[in-house]
Structure formats: structure tokens, C-alpha cells
PDB file of C-alpha atoms in Angstrom:
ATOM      1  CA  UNK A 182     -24.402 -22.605 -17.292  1.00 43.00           C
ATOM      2  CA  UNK A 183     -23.361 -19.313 -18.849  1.00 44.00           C
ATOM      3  CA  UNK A 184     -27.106 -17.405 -19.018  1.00 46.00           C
ATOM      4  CA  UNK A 185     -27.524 -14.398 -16.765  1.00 44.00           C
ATOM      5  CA  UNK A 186     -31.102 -15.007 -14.978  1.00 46.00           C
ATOM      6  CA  UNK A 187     -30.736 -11.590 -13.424  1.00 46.00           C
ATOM      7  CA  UNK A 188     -29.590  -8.703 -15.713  1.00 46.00           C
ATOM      8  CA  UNK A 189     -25.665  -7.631 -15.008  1.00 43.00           C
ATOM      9  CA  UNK A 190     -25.128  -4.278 -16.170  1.00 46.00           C
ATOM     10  CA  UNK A 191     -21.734  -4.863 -16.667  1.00 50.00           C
ATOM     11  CA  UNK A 192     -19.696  -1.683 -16.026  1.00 53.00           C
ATOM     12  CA  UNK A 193     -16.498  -0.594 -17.908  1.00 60.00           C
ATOM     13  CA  UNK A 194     -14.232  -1.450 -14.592  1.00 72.00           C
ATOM     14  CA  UNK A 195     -11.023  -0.164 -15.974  1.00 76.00           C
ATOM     15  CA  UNK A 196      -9.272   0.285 -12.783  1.00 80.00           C
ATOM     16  CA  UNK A 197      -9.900  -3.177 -12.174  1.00 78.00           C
ATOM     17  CA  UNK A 198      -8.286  -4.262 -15.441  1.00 80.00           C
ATOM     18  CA  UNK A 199      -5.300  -2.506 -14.810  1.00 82.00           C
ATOM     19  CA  UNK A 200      -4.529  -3.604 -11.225  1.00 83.00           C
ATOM     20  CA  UNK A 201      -5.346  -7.452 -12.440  1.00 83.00           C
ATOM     21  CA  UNK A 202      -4.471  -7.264 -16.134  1.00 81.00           C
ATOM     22  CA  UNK A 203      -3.914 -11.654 -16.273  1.00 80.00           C
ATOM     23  CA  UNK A 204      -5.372 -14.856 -14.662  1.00 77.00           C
ATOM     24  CA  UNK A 205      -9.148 -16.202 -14.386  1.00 82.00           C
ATOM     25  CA  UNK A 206     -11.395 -14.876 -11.583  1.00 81.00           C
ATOM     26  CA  UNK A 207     -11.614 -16.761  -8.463  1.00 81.00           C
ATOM     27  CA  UNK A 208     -14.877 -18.710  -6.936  1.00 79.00           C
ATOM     28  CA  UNK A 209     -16.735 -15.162  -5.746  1.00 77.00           C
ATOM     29  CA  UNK A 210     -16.504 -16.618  -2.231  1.00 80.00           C
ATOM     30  CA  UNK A 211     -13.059 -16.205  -1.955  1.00 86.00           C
ATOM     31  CA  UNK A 212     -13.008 -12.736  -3.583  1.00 87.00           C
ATOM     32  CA  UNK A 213     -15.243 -11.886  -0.622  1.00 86.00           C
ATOM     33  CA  UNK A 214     -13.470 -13.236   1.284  1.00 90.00           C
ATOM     34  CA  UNK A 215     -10.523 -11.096   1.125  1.00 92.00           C
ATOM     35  CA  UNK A 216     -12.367  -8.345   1.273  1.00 91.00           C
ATOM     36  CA  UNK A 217     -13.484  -8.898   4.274  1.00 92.00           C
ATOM     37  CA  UNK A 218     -10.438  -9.388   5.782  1.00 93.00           C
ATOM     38  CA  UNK A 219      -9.093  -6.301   4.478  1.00 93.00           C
ATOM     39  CA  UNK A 220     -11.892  -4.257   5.720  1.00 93.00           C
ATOM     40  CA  UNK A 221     -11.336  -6.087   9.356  1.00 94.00           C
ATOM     41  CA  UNK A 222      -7.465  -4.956   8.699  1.00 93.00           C
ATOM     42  CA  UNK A 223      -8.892  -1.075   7.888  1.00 93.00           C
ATOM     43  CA  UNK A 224     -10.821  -1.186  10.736  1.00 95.00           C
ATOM     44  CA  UNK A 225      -7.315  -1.714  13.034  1.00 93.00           C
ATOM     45  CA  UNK A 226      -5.894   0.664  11.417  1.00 93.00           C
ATOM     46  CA  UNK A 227      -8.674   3.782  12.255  1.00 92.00           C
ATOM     47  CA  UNK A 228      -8.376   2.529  15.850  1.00 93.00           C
ATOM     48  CA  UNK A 229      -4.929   3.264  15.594  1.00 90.00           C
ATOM     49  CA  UNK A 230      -5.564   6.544  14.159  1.00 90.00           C
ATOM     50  CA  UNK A 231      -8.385   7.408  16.642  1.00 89.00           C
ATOM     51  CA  UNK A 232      -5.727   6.447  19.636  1.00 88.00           C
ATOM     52  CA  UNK A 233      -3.457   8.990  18.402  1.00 86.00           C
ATOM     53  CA  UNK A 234      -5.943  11.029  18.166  1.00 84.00           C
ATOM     54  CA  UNK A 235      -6.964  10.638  21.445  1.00 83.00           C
ATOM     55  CA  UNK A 236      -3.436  10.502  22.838  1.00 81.00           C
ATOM     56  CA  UNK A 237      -3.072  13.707  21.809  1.00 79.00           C
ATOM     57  CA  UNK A 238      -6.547  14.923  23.110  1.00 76.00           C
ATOM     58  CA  UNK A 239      -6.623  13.465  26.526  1.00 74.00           C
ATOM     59  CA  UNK A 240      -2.929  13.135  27.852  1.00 70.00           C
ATOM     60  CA  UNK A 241      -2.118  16.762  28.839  1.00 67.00           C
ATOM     61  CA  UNK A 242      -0.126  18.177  31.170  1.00 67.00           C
ATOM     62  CA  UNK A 243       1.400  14.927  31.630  1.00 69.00           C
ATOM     63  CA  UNK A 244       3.957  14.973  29.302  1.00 71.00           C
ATOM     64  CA  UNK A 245       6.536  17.139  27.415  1.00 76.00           C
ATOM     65  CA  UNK A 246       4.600  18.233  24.673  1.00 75.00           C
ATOM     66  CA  UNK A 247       7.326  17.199  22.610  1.00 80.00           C
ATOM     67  CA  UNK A 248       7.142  13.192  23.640  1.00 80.00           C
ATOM     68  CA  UNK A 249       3.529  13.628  23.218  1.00 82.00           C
ATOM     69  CA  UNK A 250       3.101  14.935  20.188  1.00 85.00           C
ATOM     70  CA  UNK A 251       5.867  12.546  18.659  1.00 85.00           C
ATOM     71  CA  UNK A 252       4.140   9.545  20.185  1.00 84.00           C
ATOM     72  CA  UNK A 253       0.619  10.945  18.572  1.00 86.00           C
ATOM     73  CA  UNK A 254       2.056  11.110  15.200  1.00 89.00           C
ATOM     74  CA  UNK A 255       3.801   7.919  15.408  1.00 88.00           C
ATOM     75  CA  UNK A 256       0.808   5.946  16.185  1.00 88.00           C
ATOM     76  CA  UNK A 257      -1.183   7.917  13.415  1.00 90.00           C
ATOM     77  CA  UNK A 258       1.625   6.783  11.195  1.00 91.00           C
ATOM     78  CA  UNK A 259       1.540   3.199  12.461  1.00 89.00           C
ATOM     79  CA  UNK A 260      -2.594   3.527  11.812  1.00 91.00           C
ATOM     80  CA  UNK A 261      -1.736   4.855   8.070  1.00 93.00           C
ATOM     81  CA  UNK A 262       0.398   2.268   7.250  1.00 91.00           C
ATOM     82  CA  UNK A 263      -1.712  -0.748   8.147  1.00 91.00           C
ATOM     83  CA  UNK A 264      -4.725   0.987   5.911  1.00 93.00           C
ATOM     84  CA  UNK A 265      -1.588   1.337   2.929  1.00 93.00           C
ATOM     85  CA  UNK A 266      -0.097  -2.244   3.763  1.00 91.00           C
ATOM     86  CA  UNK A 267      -4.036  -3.606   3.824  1.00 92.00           C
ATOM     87  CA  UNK A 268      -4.594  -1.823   0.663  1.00 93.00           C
ATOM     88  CA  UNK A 269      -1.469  -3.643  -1.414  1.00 92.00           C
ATOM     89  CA  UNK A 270      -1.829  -6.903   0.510  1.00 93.00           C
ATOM     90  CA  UNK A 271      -5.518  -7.424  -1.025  1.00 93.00           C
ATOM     91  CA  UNK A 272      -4.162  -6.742  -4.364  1.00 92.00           C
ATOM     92  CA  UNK A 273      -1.477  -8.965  -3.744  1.00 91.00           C
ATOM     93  CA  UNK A 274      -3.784 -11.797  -2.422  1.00 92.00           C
ATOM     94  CA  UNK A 275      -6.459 -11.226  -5.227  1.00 91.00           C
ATOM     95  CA  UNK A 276      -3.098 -11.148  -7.933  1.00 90.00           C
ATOM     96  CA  UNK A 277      -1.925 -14.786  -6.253  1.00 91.00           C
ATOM     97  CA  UNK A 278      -5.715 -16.169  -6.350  1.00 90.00           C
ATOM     98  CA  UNK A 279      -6.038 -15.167  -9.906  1.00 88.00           C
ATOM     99  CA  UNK A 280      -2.900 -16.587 -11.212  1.00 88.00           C
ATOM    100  CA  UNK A 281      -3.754 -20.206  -8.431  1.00 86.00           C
ATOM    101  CA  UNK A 282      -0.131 -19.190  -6.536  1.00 85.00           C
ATOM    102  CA  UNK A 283       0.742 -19.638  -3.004  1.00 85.00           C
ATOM    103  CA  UNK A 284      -1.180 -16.768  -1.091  1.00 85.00           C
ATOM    104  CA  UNK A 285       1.626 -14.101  -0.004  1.00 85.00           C
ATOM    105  CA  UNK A 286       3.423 -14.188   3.671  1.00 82.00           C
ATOM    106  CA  UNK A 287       1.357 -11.477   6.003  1.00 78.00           C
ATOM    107  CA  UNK A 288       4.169  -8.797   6.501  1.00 73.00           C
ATOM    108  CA  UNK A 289       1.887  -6.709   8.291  1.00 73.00           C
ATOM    109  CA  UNK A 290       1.078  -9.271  10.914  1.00 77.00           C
ATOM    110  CA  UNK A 291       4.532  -9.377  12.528  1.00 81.00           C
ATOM    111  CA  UNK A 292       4.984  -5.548  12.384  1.00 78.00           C
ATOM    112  CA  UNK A 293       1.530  -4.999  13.881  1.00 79.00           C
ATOM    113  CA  UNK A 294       2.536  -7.568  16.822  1.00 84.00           C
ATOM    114  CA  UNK A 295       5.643  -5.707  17.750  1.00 86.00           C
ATOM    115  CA  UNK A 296       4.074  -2.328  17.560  1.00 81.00           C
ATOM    116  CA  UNK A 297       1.155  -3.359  19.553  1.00 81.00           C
ATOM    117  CA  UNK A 298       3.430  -4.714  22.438  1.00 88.00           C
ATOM    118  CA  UNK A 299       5.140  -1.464  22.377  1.00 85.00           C
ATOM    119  CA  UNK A 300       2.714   0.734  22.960  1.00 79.00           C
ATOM    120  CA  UNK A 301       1.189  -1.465  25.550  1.00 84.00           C
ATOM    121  CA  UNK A 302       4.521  -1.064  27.367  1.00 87.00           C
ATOM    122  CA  UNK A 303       4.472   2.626  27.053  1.00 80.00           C
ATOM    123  CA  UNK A 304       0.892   3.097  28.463  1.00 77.00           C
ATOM    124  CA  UNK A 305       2.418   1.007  31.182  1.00 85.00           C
ATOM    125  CA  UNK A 306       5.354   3.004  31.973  1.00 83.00           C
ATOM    126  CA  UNK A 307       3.100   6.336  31.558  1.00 75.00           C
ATOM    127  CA  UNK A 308       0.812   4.931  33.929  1.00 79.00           C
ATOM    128  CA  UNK A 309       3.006   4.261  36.558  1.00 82.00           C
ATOM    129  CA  UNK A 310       4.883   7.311  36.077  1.00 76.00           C
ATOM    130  CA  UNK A 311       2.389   9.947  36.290  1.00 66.00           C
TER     131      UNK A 311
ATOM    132  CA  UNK B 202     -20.996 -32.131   0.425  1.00 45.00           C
ATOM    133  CA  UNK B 203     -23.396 -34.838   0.276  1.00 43.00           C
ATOM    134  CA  UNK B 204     -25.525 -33.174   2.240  1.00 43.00           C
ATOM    135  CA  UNK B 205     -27.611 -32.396  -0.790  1.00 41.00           C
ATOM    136  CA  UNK B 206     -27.139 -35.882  -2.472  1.00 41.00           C
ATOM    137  CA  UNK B 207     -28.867 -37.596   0.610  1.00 43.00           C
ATOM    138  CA  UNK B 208     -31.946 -35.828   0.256  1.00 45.00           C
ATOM    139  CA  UNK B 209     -32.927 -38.616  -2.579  1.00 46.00           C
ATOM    140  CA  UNK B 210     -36.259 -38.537  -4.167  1.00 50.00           C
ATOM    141  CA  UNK B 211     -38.334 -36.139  -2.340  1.00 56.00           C
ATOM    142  CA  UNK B 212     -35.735 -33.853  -0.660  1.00 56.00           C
ATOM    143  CA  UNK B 213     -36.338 -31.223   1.625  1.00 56.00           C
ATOM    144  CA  UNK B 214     -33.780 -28.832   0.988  1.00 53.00           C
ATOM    145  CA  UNK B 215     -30.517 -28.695   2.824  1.00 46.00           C
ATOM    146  CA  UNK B 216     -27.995 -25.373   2.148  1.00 45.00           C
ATOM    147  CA  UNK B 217     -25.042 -26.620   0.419  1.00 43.00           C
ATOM    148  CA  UNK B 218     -21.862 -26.595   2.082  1.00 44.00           C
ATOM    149  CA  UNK B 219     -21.384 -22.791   3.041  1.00 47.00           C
ATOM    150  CA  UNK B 220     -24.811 -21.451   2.399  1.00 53.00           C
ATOM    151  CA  UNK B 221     -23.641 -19.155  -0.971  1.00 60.00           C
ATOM    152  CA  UNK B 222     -26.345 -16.727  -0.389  1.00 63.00           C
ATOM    153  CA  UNK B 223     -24.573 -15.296   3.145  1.00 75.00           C
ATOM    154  CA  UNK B 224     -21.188 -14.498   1.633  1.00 79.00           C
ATOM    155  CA  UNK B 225     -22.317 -11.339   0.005  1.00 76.00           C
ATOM    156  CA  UNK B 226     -24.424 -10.615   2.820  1.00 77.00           C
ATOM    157  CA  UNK B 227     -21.547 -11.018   5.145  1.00 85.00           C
ATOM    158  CA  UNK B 228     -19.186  -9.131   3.091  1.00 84.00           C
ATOM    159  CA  UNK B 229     -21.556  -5.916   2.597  1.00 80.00           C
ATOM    160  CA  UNK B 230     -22.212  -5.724   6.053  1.00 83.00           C
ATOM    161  CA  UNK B 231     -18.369  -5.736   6.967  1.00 87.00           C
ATOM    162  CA  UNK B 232     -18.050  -2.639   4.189  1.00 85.00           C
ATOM    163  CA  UNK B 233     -21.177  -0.556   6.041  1.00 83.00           C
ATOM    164  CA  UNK B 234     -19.149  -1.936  10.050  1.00 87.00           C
ATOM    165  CA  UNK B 235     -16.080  -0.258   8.168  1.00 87.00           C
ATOM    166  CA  UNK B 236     -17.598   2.879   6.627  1.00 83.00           C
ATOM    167  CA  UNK B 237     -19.317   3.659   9.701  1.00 84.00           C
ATOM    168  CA  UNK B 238     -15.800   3.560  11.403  1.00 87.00           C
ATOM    169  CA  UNK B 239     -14.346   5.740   9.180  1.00 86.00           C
ATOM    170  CA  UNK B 240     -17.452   8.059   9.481  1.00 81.00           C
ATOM    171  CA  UNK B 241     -17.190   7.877  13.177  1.00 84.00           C
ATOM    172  CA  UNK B 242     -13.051   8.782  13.408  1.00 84.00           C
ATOM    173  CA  UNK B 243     -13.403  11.448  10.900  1.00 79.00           C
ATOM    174  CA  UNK B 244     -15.898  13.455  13.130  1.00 77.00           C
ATOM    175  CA  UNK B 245     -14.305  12.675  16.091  1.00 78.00           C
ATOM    176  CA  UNK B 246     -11.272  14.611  14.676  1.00 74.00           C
ATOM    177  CA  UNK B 247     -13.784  17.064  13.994  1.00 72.00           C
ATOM    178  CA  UNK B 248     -14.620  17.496  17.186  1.00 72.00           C
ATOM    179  CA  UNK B 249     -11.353  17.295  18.848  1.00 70.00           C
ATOM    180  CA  UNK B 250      -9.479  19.536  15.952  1.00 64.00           C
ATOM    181  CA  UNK B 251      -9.763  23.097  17.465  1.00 61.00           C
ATOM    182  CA  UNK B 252      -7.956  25.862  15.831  1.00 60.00           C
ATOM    183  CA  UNK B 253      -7.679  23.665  12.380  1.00 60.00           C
ATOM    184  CA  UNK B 254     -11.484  22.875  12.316  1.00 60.00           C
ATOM    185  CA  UNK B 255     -11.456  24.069   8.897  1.00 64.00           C
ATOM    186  CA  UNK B 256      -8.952  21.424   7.162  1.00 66.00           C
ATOM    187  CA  UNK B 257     -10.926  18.214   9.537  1.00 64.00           C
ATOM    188  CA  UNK B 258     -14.390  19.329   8.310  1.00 64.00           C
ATOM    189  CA  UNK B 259     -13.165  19.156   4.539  1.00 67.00           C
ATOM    190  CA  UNK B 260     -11.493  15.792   5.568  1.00 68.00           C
ATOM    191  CA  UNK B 261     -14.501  14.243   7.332  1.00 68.00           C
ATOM    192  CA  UNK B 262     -16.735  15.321   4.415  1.00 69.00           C
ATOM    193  CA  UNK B 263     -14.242  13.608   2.005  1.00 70.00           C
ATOM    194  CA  UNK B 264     -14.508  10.604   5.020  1.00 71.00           C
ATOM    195  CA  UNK B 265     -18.280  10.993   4.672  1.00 72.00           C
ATOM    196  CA  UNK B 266     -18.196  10.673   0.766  1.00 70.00           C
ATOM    197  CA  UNK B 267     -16.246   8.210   0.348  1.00 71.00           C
ATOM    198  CA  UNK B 268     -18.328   6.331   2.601  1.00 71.00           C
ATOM    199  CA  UNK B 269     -21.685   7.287   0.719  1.00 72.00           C
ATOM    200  CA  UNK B 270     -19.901   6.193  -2.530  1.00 71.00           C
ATOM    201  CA  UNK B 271     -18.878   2.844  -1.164  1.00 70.00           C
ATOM    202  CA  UNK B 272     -22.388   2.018   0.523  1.00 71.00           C
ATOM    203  CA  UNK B 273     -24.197   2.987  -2.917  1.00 70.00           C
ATOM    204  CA  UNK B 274     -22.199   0.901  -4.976  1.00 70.00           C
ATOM    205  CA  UNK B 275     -22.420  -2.053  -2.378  1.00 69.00           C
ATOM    206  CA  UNK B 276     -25.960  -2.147  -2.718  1.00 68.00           C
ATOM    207  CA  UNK B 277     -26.264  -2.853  -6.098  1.00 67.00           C
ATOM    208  CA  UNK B 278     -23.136  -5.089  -6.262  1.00 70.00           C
ATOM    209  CA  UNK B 279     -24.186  -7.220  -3.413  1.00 68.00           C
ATOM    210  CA  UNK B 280     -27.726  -8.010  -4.517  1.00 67.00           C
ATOM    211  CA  UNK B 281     -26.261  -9.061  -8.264  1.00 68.00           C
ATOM    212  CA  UNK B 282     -24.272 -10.988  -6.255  1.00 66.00           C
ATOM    213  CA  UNK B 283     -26.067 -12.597  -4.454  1.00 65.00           C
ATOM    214  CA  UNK B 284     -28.600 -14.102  -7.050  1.00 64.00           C
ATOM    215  CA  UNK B 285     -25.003 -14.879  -9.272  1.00 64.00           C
ATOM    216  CA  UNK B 286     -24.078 -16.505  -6.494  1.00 63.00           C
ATOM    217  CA  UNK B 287     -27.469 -18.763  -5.408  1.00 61.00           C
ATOM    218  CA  UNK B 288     -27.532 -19.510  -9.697  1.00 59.00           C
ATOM    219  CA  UNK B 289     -23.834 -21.283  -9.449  1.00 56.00           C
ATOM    220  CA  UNK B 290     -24.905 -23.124  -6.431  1.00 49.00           C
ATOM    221  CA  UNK B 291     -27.772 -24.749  -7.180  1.00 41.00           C
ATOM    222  CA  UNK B 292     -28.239 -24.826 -11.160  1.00 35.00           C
ATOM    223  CA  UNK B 293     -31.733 -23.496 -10.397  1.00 34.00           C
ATOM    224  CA  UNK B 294     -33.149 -21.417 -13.595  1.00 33.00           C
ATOM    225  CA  UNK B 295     -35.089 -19.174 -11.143  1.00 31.00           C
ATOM    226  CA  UNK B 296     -32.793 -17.184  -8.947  1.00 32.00           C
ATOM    227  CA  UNK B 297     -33.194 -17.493  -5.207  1.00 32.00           C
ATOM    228  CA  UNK B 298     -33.610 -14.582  -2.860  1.00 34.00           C
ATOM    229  CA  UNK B 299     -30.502 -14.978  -0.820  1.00 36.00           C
ATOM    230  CA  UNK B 300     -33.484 -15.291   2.147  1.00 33.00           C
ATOM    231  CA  UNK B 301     -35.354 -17.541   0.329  1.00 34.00           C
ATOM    232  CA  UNK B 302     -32.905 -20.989   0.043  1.00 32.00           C
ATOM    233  CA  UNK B 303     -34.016 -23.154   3.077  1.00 34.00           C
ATOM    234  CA  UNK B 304     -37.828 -22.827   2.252  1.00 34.00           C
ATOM    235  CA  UNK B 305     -38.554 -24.065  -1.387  1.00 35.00           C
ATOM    236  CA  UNK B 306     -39.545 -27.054  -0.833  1.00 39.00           C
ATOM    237  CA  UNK B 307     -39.921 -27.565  -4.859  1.00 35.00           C
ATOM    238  CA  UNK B 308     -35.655 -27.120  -5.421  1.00 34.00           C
ATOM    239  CA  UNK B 309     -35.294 -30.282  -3.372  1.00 34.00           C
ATOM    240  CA  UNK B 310     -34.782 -33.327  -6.090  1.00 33.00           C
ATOM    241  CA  UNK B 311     -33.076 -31.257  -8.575  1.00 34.00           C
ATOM    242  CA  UNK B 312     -30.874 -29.928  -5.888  1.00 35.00           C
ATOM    243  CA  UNK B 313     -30.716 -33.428  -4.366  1.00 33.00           C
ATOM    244  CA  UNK B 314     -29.157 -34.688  -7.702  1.00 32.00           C
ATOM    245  CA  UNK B 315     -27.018 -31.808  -8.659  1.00 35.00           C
ATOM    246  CA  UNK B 316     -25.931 -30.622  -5.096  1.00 32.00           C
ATOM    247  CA  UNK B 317     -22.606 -32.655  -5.318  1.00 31.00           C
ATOM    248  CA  UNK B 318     -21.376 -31.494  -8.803  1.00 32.00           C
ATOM    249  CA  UNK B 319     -22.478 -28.012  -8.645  1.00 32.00           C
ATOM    250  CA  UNK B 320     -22.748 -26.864  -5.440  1.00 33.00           C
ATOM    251  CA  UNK B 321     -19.134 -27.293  -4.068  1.00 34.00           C
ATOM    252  CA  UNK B 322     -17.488 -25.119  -7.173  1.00 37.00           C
ATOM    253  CA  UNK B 323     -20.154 -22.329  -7.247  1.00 38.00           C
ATOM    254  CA  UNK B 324     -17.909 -20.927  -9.976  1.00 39.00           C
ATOM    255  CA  UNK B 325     -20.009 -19.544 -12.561  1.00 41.00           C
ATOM    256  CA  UNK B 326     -20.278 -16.904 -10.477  1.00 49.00           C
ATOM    257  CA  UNK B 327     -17.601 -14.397 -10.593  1.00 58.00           C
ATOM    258  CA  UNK B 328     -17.387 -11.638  -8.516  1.00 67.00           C
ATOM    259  CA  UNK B 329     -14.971  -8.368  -9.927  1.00 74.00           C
ATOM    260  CA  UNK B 330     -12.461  -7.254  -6.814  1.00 78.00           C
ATOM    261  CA  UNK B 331     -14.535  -4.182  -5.143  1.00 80.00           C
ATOM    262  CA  UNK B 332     -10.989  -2.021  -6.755  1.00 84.00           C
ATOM    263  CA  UNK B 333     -12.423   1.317  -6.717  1.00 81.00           C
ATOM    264  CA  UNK B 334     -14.065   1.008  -3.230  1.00 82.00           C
ATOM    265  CA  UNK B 335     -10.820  -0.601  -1.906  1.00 87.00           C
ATOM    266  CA  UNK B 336      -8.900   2.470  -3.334  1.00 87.00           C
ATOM    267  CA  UNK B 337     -11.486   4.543  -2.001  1.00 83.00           C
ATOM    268  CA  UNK B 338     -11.302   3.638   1.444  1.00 86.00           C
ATOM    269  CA  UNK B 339      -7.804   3.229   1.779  1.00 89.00           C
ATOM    270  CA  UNK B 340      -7.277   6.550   0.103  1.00 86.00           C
ATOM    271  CA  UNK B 341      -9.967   7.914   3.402  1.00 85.00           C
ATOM    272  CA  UNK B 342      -8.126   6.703   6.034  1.00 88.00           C
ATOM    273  CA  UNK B 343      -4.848   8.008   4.461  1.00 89.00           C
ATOM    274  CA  UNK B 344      -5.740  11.153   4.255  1.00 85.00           C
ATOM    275  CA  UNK B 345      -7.407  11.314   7.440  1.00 85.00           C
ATOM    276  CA  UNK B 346      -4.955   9.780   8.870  1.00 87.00           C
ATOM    277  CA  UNK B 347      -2.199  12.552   7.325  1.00 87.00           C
ATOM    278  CA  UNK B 348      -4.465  15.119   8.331  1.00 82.00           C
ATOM    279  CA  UNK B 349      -4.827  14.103  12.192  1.00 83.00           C
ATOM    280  CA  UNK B 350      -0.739  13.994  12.040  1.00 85.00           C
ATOM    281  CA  UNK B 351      -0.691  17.286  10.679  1.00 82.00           C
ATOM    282  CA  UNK B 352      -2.800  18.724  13.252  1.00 79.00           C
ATOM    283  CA  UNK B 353      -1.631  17.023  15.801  1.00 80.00           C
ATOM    284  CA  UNK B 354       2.135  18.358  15.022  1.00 80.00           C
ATOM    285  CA  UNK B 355       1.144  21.913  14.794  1.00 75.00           C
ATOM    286  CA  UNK B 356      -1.528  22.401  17.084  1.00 67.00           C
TER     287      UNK B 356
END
């Protein structure tokens, strides 16, 4: 079963070589798979960065500009991090399929849990506040 | 998986297990839900970025690129893929249209026979990890992301 029916202009993917030097590819299904569910994790993290965007935008006057601007930036941050942590975690899960290892602990799951409480308990106590 | 095996003799066609020809599908339209995410947060900082509008328009464009980039080498990727794909599944010498699977009535026996062997591993069929694109988009939302913080601090 090795014959190409459609022609695979194989590229020279030398990025790819270097960030999984070792280890047989996976069934494509679960290659896709992972990609997907880094893209979902991408698309958390531009929410993020759109609400601190938007934070920023649509909160003032009701604040010290201080508090707000520190609470923007730390929610961008939180929003850059995912897309960084999303980033390395599909390398890491792509690494573990490649070499038929356990799949790697979510680290950003927890964090993202906590964080997310947070800030729903800070749009609480602004809302009551103002 | 013995779905396919039942079919017997004259077999109409049933999709294997997890119909192969959907996962690229699937996959490319989660890339252009992303991208257009991306697209849409960069030019909302655009619109929002007031005296800065200078350093946001270079960012969305970069946001914008990036995008373009990822979407044109989808394309490509994603059809290969999807024949690669439909040829590990169903040890067919013709490739299947990813839209074509549940009506060719003339892959029934053969898939009928080979359906349990090959259709469960579908591993002839490698797919190389999207790196670039996932370094590309990453590398987006970073910067816009570092941008809107910078902004945001000095405005």
C-alpha cells in the first residue's frame, strides 16, 4: 500500500524536522486532531485578548485608570499565554504521539479555570460597585 | 468496525468507522473559524487604537498575513489529505472525493471484504504536523497580543 494515487509534492519541511527530529508519524486522524484542539485553545486565547481590549475601551470613568489599565494588560497577558502554552502543548502532544507515550497532563487547563473564576468575580464586584 | 464486513456480496457502501474523508475537512475549517478570529481582533484593535493607529495597522496587516499564509497552505494540504486519507481507508486504487464515499455503489464488495483490516488503521496515510502554520499563528496572536498591552499601558 505504499503508491501515491494523487501526486504529493513533498516539500522540504525543515522546521518540522527539527521540532520532531525521532518517532514514526501518527494515524493522520489524530494529527488533526490536535490541531484542532489547539486552534479551539487559540481561539480562547484572542477572546481573552479582545476582553482586554475591550476592558480598556469601554470601562471609563469608572475606574482609576491605574486598576484599569493593570487589569487590561493582565488579561492581555493571560490571552498571550494560553496562545504560547497552546503553541508548546501541541508540540508536546504531537512529540508523545510520535514516540506512542502517555499524552502530557493539560497545565493550561487548571490555570485557565482559576483565572476565569477570577475575573468573573471581578466583573461582579465592578458591577455592583459602580 | 464490521460495519463494512456485513455488507457481504453485493454491499452498498457503509463509511467506515469515522468517515476518514471529514477529518481534514473538519480540521481546515477550524484553521479558516481561527484565522477569521484573529483577522477579526486585529482590526478591532485597529479600530479602538487611537493615537497608536500606526503600530495596530502594521500589526493587523501582519494578523491579516499570517492568516492569508495559513488559509493558502491549508488548501492544498487539506485536499492531499484528504484523498491520502480516503486511499488508507478503503484500499481503493482510485481516490475518492472526500464527497464522493457514500455513493459508489461499485466500492461496496471490495470494501465489504477489506473494511475490517484496513479501514480501522487508516495509517498509510500520514499527515506532517501543520509546524509552520502553528508557529505562524501563535507567533499572530503574540504579537498582537504584546501590541494591545503596549497600547493599552501608554495610551
Amino acid at each position: 500500500m505504499s503508491r501515491d494515487s494523487a501526486p504529493e509534492p513533498v516539500r522540504d519541511d525543515a522546521l518540522g524536522r527539527r521540532l520532531f527530529p525521532d518517532g514514526e508519524e501518527p494515524d493522520a486522524r489524530f494529527t488533526l486532531a490536535n490541531e484542532r484542539t489547539f486552534l479551539a485553545w487559540i481561539r480562547t486565547a484572542l477572546a481573552f485578548v479582545a476582553a482586554g481590549v475591550a476592558i480598556e475601551a469601554f470601562t471609563l470613568g469608572s475606574l482609576p485608570p491605574g486598576v484599569r489599565k493593570g487589569f487590561a494588560v493582565a488579561v492581555i497577558a493571560v490571552g498571550v499565554l494560553i496562545a504560547v502554552g497552546a503553541g508548546f502543548r501541541w508540540w508536546r502532544v504531537e512529540t508523545a504521539m510520535r514516540r506512542k507515550r502517555p499524552l502530557p497532563v493539560p497545565g493550561i487547563v487548571p490555570l485557565l479555570g482559576v483565572v476565569a473564576a477570577a475575573g468573573a468575580v471581578v466583573a461582579a464586584v465592578l458591577v455592583v460597585s459602580a | 468496525m464490521s460495519l463494512g464486513g456485513g455488507a457481504g456480496a453485493r454491499g452498498v457502501p457503509l463509511p467506515g468507522p469515522s468517515d476518514p474523508g471529514l477529518q481534514p475537512e473538519r480540521t481546515a475549517l477550524a484553521w479558516t473559524r481561527t484565522a477569521c478570529s484573529l483577522a477579526v481582533v486585529g482590526l478591532l484593535g485597529l479600530r479602538w487604537s487611537g493615537p497608536f493607529g500606526s503600530a495596530f495597522l502594521l500589526v493587523a496587516g501582519f494578523a491579516c498575513l499570517a492568516v492569508l499564509l495559513v488559509l493558502a497552505r491549508g488548501r492544498r494540504r487539506f485536499a492531499r489529505l484528504g484523498h491520502a486519507l480516503h486511499d488508507g481507508a478503503g484500499s481503493r486504487p482510485g481516490a475518492l472525493s472526500p464527497g464522493a464515499v457514500a455513493g459508489s455503489p461499485g466500492a461496496g464488495g471490495e470494501r465489504g471484504g477489506n473494511g475490517g483490516g484496513g479501514g480501522e488503521r487508516g495509517g498509510n496515510s500520514p499527515a506532517r504536523p501543520a509546524s509552520r502554520s502553528v508557529l505562524a499563528m501563535v507567533s499572530a496572536v503574540a504579537l498582537l497580543g504584546a501590541t494591545a498591552a503596549v497600547v493599552v499601558a501608554a495610551v
